């Protein structure tokens, strides 16, 4: 057994070894507010990790003060979740968000903003001018499905690389990708050096590992853990969505586009206007109205008016934790995931 691994005294789904969690100065959870990132945090707590060594990081894909692609309530839900578990939460975002990057013409990539224990910092924005003028591509390739890389992966890396508190320390970055989600994600390593790792640098000595603790979990196991803790999931799950990404995710199914057209007609129209302006559709084959016409809105959007109100609100006012005995499975728990393949 290596110095960085230990054998667990009990069985964990799909894995018999873990990184030695006691060797890390801090554990950073990339927290979307979705079921898998919730499960990552709960697993850490069940493994006995003290809360003072855990911090949550959430990326605002629309940036501060804007809302086009994401669920309006997501930022507030994440804040209330962190408060309920008494954990620090740091926000980060690409200035102007997904919309600015999508519309970029003869401009450099926008600066990255990130919160730290000492306040907000800004990095970048001085690169070579470039033009995008199109939606992210519906592919597993992160070079063309740039929403994930530019708005999430790169943002977190920038936040880590520009904070000296991560230098001369051991940090574990935790993310919630699962093998069940796609063939591409099934090939991800469970544990590997993070892209910001500089452990061999004499100057930085920045040791950062990347762990995917729920990689082998099934959806059933994820929801079982969430129920065990009595966590109320993000409102989108109660409206029929099986996966929490952006409300207007590029991978949205026809049923999800029909649902969005019903509950958020103005933003649906704005996105279609961009299709017309770019002469490029999100789907590459069908326009947003065509996709919505092929689908049927989820019945749950009419059955759960309180959850709908929450989902479209900027303030999450429901509890995060409830009695597990009164907890109910969301309508979308095992519904359409409509994510990367």
Short mmCIF file of C-alpha atoms in Angstrom, two decimals:
data_model
loop_
_atom_site.label_atom_id
_atom_site.label_comp_id
_atom_site.label_asym_id
_atom_site.label_seq_id
_atom_site.Cartn_x
_atom_site.Cartn_y
_atom_site.Cartn_z
CA UNK A 1 0.00 0.00 0.00
CA UNK A 2 1.40 3.40 -0.98
CA UNK A 3 1.80 6.29 1.41
CA UNK A 4 -1.02 8.17 -0.33
CA UNK A 5 -3.64 5.44 -0.06
CA UNK A 6 -5.38 3.52 2.67
CA UNK A 7 -7.71 0.54 2.68
CA UNK A 8 -11.15 1.37 3.98
CA UNK A 9 -12.51 -0.69 6.87
CA UNK A 10 -15.83 -1.00 5.02
CA UNK A 11 -17.06 -1.45 1.47
CA UNK A 12 -17.63 1.59 -0.73
CA UNK A 13 -19.50 1.15 -4.03
CA UNK A 14 -17.02 0.34 -6.77
CA UNK A 15 -13.86 1.14 -4.81
CA UNK A 16 -11.75 -0.48 -2.11
CA UNK A 17 -9.11 2.25 -1.79
CA UNK A 18 -9.13 6.00 -1.26
CA UNK A 19 -6.57 8.75 -1.17
CA UNK A 20 -5.37 9.22 2.38
CA UNK A 21 -7.69 12.09 3.19
CA UNK A 22 -5.83 12.89 6.39
CA UNK A 23 -2.82 14.14 4.41
CA UNK A 24 -4.58 17.11 2.77
CA UNK A 25 -4.59 20.59 4.23
CA UNK A 26 -7.91 21.34 2.55
CA UNK A 27 -10.48 19.59 0.40
CA UNK A 28 -12.10 21.73 -2.29
CA UNK A 29 -15.48 20.51 -3.60
CA UNK A 30 -16.56 21.82 -7.01
CA UNK A 31 -20.19 22.37 -6.08
CA UNK A 32 -22.84 22.83 -8.78
CA UNK A 33 -25.80 22.31 -6.45
CA UNK A 34 -26.66 19.13 -8.35
CA UNK A 35 -27.14 15.66 -6.92
CA UNK A 36 -23.63 14.40 -7.68
CA UNK A 37 -21.78 17.30 -6.07
CA UNK A 38 -24.12 17.02 -3.07
CA UNK A 39 -23.26 13.32 -2.86
CA UNK A 40 -19.54 14.14 -3.00
CA UNK A 41 -19.85 16.41 0.02
CA UNK A 42 -21.99 13.93 1.94
CA UNK A 43 -19.49 11.17 1.29
CA UNK A 44 -16.68 13.30 2.70
CA UNK A 45 -18.73 13.91 5.82
CA UNK A 46 -19.57 10.22 6.16
CA UNK A 47 -15.85 9.47 5.93
CA UNK A 48 -15.36 11.71 8.95
CA UNK A 49 -13.63 14.67 7.29
CA UNK A 50 -13.83 17.71 9.62
CA UNK A 51 -15.81 20.60 8.16
CA UNK A 52 -12.97 23.03 8.83
CA UNK A 53 -10.97 21.28 6.09
CA UNK A 54 -13.73 21.45 3.45
CA UNK A 55 -14.72 24.36 1.21
CA UNK A 56 -17.28 24.58 -1.60
CA UNK A 57 -16.66 26.36 -4.92
CA UNK A 58 -19.48 27.28 -7.29
CA UNK A 59 -19.10 28.72 -10.80
CA UNK A 60 -21.67 31.26 -12.00
CA UNK A 61 -22.05 30.40 -15.68
CA UNK A 62 -24.00 33.60 -16.40
CA UNK A 63 -21.63 35.68 -14.24
CA UNK A 64 -22.74 38.17 -11.60
CA UNK A 65 -25.96 40.07 -12.24
CA UNK A 66 -26.86 38.26 -15.47
CA UNK A 67 -29.28 35.44 -16.21
CA UNK A 68 -29.77 33.76 -19.56
CA UNK A 69 -28.72 30.12 -19.45
CA UNK A 70 -28.80 29.01 -15.81
CA UNK A 71 -31.61 28.46 -13.33
CA UNK A 72 -32.18 31.77 -11.53
CA UNK A 73 -32.29 30.09 -8.11
CA UNK A 74 -29.06 28.10 -8.38
CA UNK A 75 -26.74 30.66 -6.75
CA UNK A 76 -29.10 31.14 -3.81
CA UNK A 77 -29.64 27.38 -3.44
CA UNK A 78 -25.88 26.85 -3.21
CA UNK A 79 -25.54 29.60 -0.62
CA UNK A 80 -28.34 28.17 1.52
CA UNK A 81 -26.83 24.70 1.20
CA UNK A 82 -23.44 25.94 2.42
CA UNK A 83 -25.11 27.72 5.34
CA UNK A 84 -27.06 24.59 6.28
CA UNK A 85 -23.83 22.58 6.46
CA UNK A 86 -21.79 25.41 7.99
CA UNK A 87 -19.24 25.40 5.16
CA UNK A 88 -17.47 28.23 3.34
CA UNK A 89 -18.63 28.83 -0.24
CA UNK A 90 -16.58 30.70 -2.82
CA UNK A 91 -18.11 31.94 -6.08
CA UNK A 92 -16.20 32.36 -9.32
CA UNK A 93 -17.17 33.48 -12.81
CA UNK A 94 -15.97 34.56 -16.22
CA UNK A 95 -16.86 38.23 -16.65
CA UNK A 96 -20.01 38.45 -18.77
CA UNK A 97 -20.52 34.72 -18.49
CA UNK A 98 -21.52 32.34 -21.23
CA UNK A 99 -23.43 35.02 -23.14
CA UNK A 100 -20.43 37.34 -23.51
CA UNK A 101 -18.14 34.52 -24.58
CA UNK A 102 -20.74 33.26 -27.06
CA UNK A 103 -21.03 36.74 -28.57
CA UNK A 104 -17.31 37.53 -28.52
CA UNK A 105 -16.09 39.29 -31.66
CA UNK A 106 -12.52 40.59 -32.02
CA UNK A 107 -12.17 40.59 -28.23
CA UNK A 108 -9.89 38.78 -25.79
CA UNK A 109 -11.28 36.21 -23.42
CA UNK A 110 -12.92 38.02 -20.49
CA UNK A 111 -11.25 38.27 -17.06
CA UNK A 112 -11.99 35.66 -14.42
CA UNK A 113 -13.39 36.77 -11.06
CA UNK A 114 -13.05 34.59 -7.99
CA UNK A 115 -13.78 34.97 -4.31
CA UNK A 116 -11.12 34.18 -1.72
CA UNK A 117 -11.00 34.29 2.08
CA UNK A 118 -9.59 37.81 1.68
CA UNK A 119 -12.07 39.13 -0.88
CA UNK A 120 -12.63 39.07 -4.64
CA UNK A 121 -9.75 38.85 -7.11
CA UNK A 122 -9.59 39.26 -10.90
CA UNK A 123 -7.22 37.58 -13.34
CA UNK A 124 -6.77 37.66 -17.12
CA UNK A 125 -8.60 39.57 -19.83
CA UNK A 126 -5.45 40.67 -21.63
CA UNK A 127 -5.11 37.87 -24.19
CA UNK A 128 -5.22 37.92 -27.96
CA UNK A 129 -8.50 39.08 -29.57
CA UNK A 130 -10.70 36.34 -30.94
CA UNK A 131 -14.15 35.72 -32.33
CA UNK A 132 -16.63 33.04 -31.29
CA UNK A 133 -20.17 34.04 -32.41
CA UNK A 134 -21.65 30.59 -31.92
CA UNK A 135 -23.05 28.24 -29.31
CA UNK A 136 -20.93 25.55 -27.66
CA UNK A 137 -20.93 22.32 -29.67
CA UNK A 138 -22.87 19.27 -28.53
CA UNK A 139 -19.87 16.99 -28.15
CA UNK A 140 -17.71 15.40 -25.48
CA UNK A 141 -14.72 17.36 -26.83
CA UNK A 142 -14.13 20.21 -24.37
CA UNK A 143 -12.33 22.26 -27.01
CA UNK A 144 -15.57 22.77 -28.91
CA UNK A 145 -17.96 22.20 -26.02
CA UNK A 146 -16.29 25.24 -24.53
CA UNK A 147 -19.03 26.09 -22.02
CA UNK A 148 -17.67 23.47 -19.59
CA UNK A 149 -14.01 24.36 -20.11
CA UNK A 150 -14.30 28.17 -20.21
CA UNK A 151 -17.04 28.66 -17.61
CA UNK A 152 -16.13 25.94 -15.10
CA UNK A 153 -12.86 24.05 -15.51
CA UNK A 154 -10.68 27.02 -16.48
CA UNK A 155 -12.36 29.26 -13.91
CA UNK A 156 -11.55 26.90 -11.05
CA UNK A 157 -7.99 26.43 -12.29
CA UNK A 158 -7.51 30.20 -12.44
CA UNK A 159 -8.84 30.59 -8.90
CA UNK A 160 -6.44 27.95 -7.57
CA UNK A 161 -3.37 29.09 -9.51
CA UNK A 162 -3.77 32.70 -8.37
CA UNK A 163 -4.08 32.07 -4.63
CA UNK A 164 -0.86 31.67 -2.68
CA UNK A 165 -2.73 29.75 0.04
CA UNK A 166 -2.61 26.70 -2.25
CA UNK A 167 1.19 26.88 -2.55
CA UNK A 168 3.38 24.79 -0.25
CA UNK A 169 0.30 22.80 0.74
CA UNK A 170 -1.62 19.66 -0.16
CA UNK A 171 -5.07 20.20 -1.65
CA UNK A 172 -7.64 17.70 -2.88
CA UNK A 173 -10.06 18.86 -5.58
CA UNK A 174 -13.29 16.84 -5.59
CA UNK A 175 -15.68 16.65 -8.56
CA UNK A 176 -18.80 14.60 -9.17
CA UNK A 177 -18.42 12.96 -12.59
CA UNK A 178 -19.88 9.46 -12.69
CA UNK A 179 -19.11 6.60 -15.09
CA UNK A 180 -22.83 5.89 -15.54
CA UNK A 181 -23.33 9.31 -17.16
CA UNK A 182 -21.50 8.63 -20.42
CA UNK A 183 -18.94 6.47 -22.19
CA UNK A 184 -16.46 9.34 -22.08
CA UNK A 185 -16.84 9.88 -18.33
CA UNK A 186 -16.54 6.15 -17.70
CA UNK A 187 -12.92 6.47 -18.85
CA UNK A 188 -12.04 9.19 -16.33
CA UNK A 189 -9.50 8.29 -13.68
CA UNK A 190 -10.82 8.23 -10.14
CA UNK A 191 -7.65 9.82 -8.75
CA UNK A 192 -5.02 11.81 -10.61
CA UNK A 193 -2.95 15.00 -10.29
CA UNK A 194 -5.08 18.09 -10.88
CA UNK A 195 -4.29 20.28 -13.87
CA UNK A 196 -3.03 23.00 -11.47
CA UNK A 197 -0.68 20.62 -9.68
CA UNK A 198 2.89 21.88 -9.40
CA UNK A 199 4.25 19.49 -6.80
CA UNK A 200 7.63 19.31 -8.55
CA UNK A 201 8.09 23.07 -8.67
CA UNK A 202 10.81 24.20 -6.28
CA UNK A 203 9.14 27.61 -6.03
CA UNK A 204 5.47 26.65 -5.64
CA UNK A 205 5.37 23.11 -4.24
CA UNK A 206 1.65 23.17 -5.03
CA UNK A 207 0.47 19.60 -4.48
CA UNK A 208 -3.07 19.24 -5.82
CA UNK A 209 -4.82 15.92 -6.49
CA UNK A 210 -8.14 15.44 -8.25
CA UNK A 211 -10.53 12.84 -6.83
CA UNK A 212 -13.88 11.69 -8.22
CA UNK A 213 -15.40 9.99 -5.16
CA UNK A 214 -18.74 9.02 -6.73
CA UNK A 215 -17.38 7.94 -10.12
CA UNK A 216 -18.66 4.38 -9.69
CA UNK A 217 -21.98 5.30 -8.08
CA UNK A 218 -25.30 4.61 -9.73
CA UNK A 219 -28.08 7.17 -9.69
CA UNK A 220 -29.89 4.96 -7.17
CA UNK A 221 -26.91 5.12 -4.80
CA UNK A 222 -26.68 8.89 -5.16
CA UNK A 223 -30.34 9.41 -4.28
CA UNK A 224 -30.13 6.91 -1.42
CA UNK A 225 -27.38 8.98 0.17
CA UNK A 226 -29.26 12.23 -0.35
CA UNK A 227 -32.35 10.71 1.28
CA UNK A 228 -30.29 9.35 4.17
CA UNK A 229 -29.23 12.91 4.98
CA UNK A 230 -32.66 14.41 4.31
CA UNK A 231 -31.37 16.90 1.73
CA UNK A 232 -33.94 18.67 -0.40
CA UNK A 233 -32.54 18.75 -3.92
CA UNK A 234 -32.48 21.71 -6.28
CA UNK A 235 -36.01 22.64 -7.48
CA UNK A 236 -35.21 21.60 -11.06
CA UNK A 237 -35.28 17.94 -10.01
CA UNK A 238 -38.81 18.34 -8.65
CA UNK A 239 -39.90 19.83 -11.99
CA UNK A 240 -38.82 16.75 -13.94
CA UNK A 241 -35.20 17.40 -14.85
CA UNK A 242 -32.93 14.40 -14.23
CA UNK A 243 -29.72 16.41 -14.24
CA UNK A 244 -28.81 19.82 -12.90
CA UNK A 245 -26.83 21.79 -15.42
CA UNK A 246 -27.92 25.07 -16.98
CA UNK A 247 -31.66 25.44 -17.34
CA UNK A 248 -31.01 26.00 -21.05
CA UNK A 249 -28.33 23.36 -21.46
CA UNK A 250 -27.08 22.79 -25.00
CA UNK A 251 -27.80 19.08 -24.47
CA UNK A 252 -31.41 19.71 -23.52
CA UNK A 253 -33.91 17.16 -24.79
CA UNK A 254 -37.01 18.10 -26.82
CA UNK A 255 -39.08 17.62 -23.65
CA UNK A 256 -36.82 20.00 -21.76
CA UNK A 257 -37.01 22.61 -24.52
CA UNK A 258 -40.80 22.28 -24.50
CA UNK A 259 -40.78 22.68 -20.72
CA UNK A 260 -38.53 25.75 -20.91
CA UNK A 261 -40.71 27.30 -23.58
CA UNK A 262 -43.66 26.89 -21.22
CA UNK A 263 -42.03 28.24 -18.05
CA UNK A 264 -39.46 30.72 -19.43
CA UNK A 265 -40.79 31.95 -22.79
CA UNK A 266 -38.81 35.22 -22.81
CA UNK A 267 -35.40 33.60 -22.36
CA UNK A 268 -36.36 30.88 -24.84
CA UNK A 269 -37.11 33.60 -27.37
CA UNK A 270 -33.81 35.39 -26.66
CA UNK A 271 -31.81 32.24 -27.32
CA UNK A 272 -33.66 31.63 -30.58
CA UNK A 273 -32.87 35.21 -31.59
CA UNK A 274 -29.21 34.35 -31.14
CA UNK A 275 -29.70 31.32 -33.38
CA UNK A 276 -31.02 33.63 -36.06
CA UNK A 277 -28.27 36.20 -35.50
CA UNK A 278 -25.47 33.61 -35.64
CA UNK A 279 -27.18 31.57 -38.37
CA UNK A 280 -26.19 28.65 -36.16
CA UNK A 281 -28.52 26.55 -34.01
CA UNK A 282 -27.75 25.03 -30.63
CA UNK A 283 -28.65 21.58 -31.94
CA UNK A 284 -26.86 21.96 -35.32
CA UNK A 285 -29.89 20.30 -36.94
CA UNK A 286 -33.00 21.74 -35.33
CA UNK A 287 -33.79 25.21 -34.06
CA UNK A 288 -35.00 25.77 -30.51
CA UNK A 289 -38.66 26.12 -31.62
CA UNK A 290 -38.32 22.94 -33.70
CA UNK A 291 -36.91 21.02 -30.72
CA UNK A 292 -39.66 22.33 -28.43
CA UNK A 293 -42.30 21.29 -30.97
CA UNK A 294 -40.92 17.75 -30.96
CA UNK A 295 -41.22 17.46 -27.17
CA UNK A 296 -43.84 17.49 -24.43
CA UNK A 297 -43.51 19.70 -21.38
CA UNK A 298 -42.98 17.82 -18.13
CA UNK A 299 -46.20 17.31 -16.17
CA UNK A 300 -44.30 18.18 -12.97
CA UNK A 301 -44.00 21.85 -13.96
CA UNK A 302 -47.78 22.08 -13.42
CA UNK A 303 -47.94 19.68 -10.49
CA UNK A 304 -45.40 21.54 -8.31
CA UNK A 305 -46.15 25.28 -8.50
CA UNK A 306 -44.11 26.00 -5.35
CA UNK A 307 -41.02 24.35 -6.83
CA UNK A 308 -41.57 26.20 -10.10
CA UNK A 309 -41.76 29.50 -8.27
CA UNK A 310 -38.54 28.65 -6.44
CA UNK A 311 -36.71 27.55 -9.58
CA UNK A 312 -37.43 30.84 -11.34
CA UNK A 313 -36.73 32.98 -8.28
CA UNK A 314 -33.45 34.61 -7.26
CA UNK A 315 -34.02 33.55 -3.65
CA UNK A 316 -34.24 29.98 -2.37
CA UNK A 317 -36.65 30.10 0.59
CA UNK A 318 -37.32 26.40 1.23
CA UNK A 319 -35.31 24.36 3.76
CA UNK A 320 -32.22 22.41 2.75
CA UNK A 321 -32.51 19.69 5.39
CA UNK A 322 -35.68 17.84 6.35
CA UNK A 323 -36.55 14.71 8.31
CA UNK A 324 -35.38 11.77 6.12
CA UNK A 325 -38.63 10.01 6.98
CA UNK A 326 -40.64 12.76 5.28
CA UNK A 327 -38.23 13.13 2.33
CA UNK A 328 -39.75 12.39 -1.09
CA UNK A 329 -37.99 11.43 -4.30
CA UNK A 330 -38.07 14.25 -6.88
CA UNK A 331 -40.11 13.68 -10.05
CA UNK A 332 -36.98 13.93 -12.19
CA UNK A 333 -34.72 11.77 -10.03
CA UNK A 334 -34.45 9.08 -12.69
CA UNK A 335 -35.67 11.18 -15.60
CA UNK A 336 -33.89 12.44 -18.69
CA UNK A 337 -30.31 13.39 -17.96
CA UNK A 338 -29.69 14.91 -21.41
CA UNK A 339 -25.99 15.51 -20.83
CA UNK A 340 -22.68 14.93 -22.61
CA UNK A 341 -22.30 11.51 -24.26
#
